[in-house]
Short mmCIF file of C-alpha atoms in Angstrom, two decimals:
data_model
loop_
_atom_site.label_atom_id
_atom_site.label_comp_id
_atom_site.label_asym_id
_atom_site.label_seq_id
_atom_site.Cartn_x
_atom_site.Cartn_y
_atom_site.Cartn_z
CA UNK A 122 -28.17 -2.24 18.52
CA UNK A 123 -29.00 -5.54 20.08
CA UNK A 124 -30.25 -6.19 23.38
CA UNK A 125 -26.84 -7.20 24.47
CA UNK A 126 -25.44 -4.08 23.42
CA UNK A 127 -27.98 -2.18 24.97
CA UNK A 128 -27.88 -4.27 28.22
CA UNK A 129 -23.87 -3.93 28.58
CA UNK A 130 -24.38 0.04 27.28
CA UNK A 131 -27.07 0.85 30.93
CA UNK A 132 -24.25 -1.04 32.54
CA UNK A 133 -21.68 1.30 31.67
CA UNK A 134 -24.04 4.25 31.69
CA UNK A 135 -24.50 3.14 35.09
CA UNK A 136 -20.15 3.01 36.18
CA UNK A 137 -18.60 5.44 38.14
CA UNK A 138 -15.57 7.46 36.53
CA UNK A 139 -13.11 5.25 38.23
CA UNK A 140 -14.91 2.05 37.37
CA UNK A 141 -14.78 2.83 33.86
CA UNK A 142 -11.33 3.74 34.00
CA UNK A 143 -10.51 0.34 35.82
CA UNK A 144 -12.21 -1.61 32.61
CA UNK A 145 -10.48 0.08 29.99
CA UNK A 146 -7.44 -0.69 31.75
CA UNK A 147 -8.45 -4.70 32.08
CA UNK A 148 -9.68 -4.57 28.12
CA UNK A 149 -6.34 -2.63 27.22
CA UNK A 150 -4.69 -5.72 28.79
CA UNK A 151 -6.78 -8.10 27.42
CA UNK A 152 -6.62 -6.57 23.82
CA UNK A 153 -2.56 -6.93 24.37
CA UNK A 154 -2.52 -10.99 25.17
CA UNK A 155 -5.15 -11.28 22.47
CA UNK A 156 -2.99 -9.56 19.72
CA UNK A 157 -0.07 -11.36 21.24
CA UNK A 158 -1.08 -14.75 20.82
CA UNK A 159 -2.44 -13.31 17.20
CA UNK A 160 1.23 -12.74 16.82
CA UNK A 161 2.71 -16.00 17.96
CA UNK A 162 -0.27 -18.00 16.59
CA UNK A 163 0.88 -16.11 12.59
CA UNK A 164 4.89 -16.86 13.48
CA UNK A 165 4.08 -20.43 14.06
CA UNK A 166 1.87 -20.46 10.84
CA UNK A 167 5.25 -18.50 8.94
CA UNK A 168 8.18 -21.21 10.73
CA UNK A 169 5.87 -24.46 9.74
CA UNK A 170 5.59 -22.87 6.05
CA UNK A 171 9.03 -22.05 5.81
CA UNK A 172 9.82 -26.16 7.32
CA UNK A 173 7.30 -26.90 5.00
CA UNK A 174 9.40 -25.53 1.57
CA UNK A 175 12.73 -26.90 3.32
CA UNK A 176 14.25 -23.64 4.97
CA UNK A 177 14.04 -21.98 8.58
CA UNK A 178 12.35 -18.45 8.73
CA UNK A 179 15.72 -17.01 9.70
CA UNK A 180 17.04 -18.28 6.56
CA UNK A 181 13.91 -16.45 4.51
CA UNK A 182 14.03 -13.38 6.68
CA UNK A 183 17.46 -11.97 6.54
CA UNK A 184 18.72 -8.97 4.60
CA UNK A 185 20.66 -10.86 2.30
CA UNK A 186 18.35 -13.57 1.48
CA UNK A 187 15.26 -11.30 0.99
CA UNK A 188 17.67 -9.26 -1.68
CA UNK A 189 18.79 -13.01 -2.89
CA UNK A 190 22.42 -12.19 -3.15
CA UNK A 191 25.04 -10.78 -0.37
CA UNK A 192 26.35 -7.55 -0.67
CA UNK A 193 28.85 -8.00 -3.33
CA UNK A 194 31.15 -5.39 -4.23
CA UNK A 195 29.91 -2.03 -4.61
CA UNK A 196 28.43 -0.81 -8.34
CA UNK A 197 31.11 1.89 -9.50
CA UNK A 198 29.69 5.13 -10.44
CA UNK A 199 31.13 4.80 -14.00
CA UNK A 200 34.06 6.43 -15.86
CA UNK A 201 33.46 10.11 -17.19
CA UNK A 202 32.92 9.79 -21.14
CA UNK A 203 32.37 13.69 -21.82
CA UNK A 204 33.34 16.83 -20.57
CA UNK A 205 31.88 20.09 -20.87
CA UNK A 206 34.35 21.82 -23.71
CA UNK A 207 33.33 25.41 -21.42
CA UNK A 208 34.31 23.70 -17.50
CA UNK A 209 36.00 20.67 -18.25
CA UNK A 210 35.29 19.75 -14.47
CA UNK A 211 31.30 18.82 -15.85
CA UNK A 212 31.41 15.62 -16.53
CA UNK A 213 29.06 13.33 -17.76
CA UNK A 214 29.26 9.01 -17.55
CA UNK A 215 26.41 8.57 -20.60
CA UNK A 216 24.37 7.01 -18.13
CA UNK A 217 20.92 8.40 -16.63
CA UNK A 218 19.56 11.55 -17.41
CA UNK A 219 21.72 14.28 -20.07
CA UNK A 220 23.19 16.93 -17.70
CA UNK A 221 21.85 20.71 -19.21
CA UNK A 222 25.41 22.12 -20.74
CA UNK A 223 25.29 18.51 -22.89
CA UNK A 224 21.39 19.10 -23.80
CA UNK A 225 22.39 23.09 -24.22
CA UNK A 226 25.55 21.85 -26.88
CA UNK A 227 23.11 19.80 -28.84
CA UNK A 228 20.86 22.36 -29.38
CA UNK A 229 24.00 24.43 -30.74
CA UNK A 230 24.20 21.69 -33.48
CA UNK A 231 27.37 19.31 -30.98
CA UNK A 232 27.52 16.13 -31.40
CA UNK A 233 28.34 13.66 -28.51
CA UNK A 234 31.20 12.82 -30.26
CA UNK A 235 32.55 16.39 -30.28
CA UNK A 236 31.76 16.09 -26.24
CA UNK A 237 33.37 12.99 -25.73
CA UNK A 238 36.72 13.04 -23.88
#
């Protein structure tokens, strides 16, 4: 602890209830403009890089350009290539992880082939 610290710390030692109270309110306020101008001072530093490479930070910042394409039309969940021969209403695209009745009919010696629709 310096002798600043220890100084400032018999000052406070030395503050009434309400006069503490009073300076945490004044260095709640001035931690607020402080991280405030942080803010602005970092936006500045983003919209002069952005100028910089030739765009505006809107133009970097928005959904569609952070993704780099717009929404496009919607990926289809895929047609149904097989059926489960017991409840043809399981179905199964190929895609992603084997459902259990299609792992279940390979381990009964099935093919795909004999799954496929």
């Amino acid at each position: 602890m310096t002798q600043e610290d220890k100084i400032m710390m018999a000052d406070l030692t030395a503050m009434s209830t309400s006069e503490l109270k009073s300076l945490e309110r004044k260095v709640a306020k001035a931690i607020e403009k402080v991280e405030a101008r942080e803010r602005m001072n970092a936006l500045a530093a983003l919209e002069a890089k952005a100028r910089e490479m030739g765009y505006s930070l809107d133009e970097l910042t928005t959904e569609n350009a952070l993704r780099g394409r717009g929404k496009g039309k919607p990926r289809s969940k895929g047609v149904a290539k097989y059926a489960n021969p017991a409840d043809p209403s399981q179905t199964w695209t190929g895609r992603g992880r084997r459902p259990a009745w299609v792992l279940q009919a390979l381990q009964e010696g099935k093919s795909l082939d004999d799954l496929a629709i």
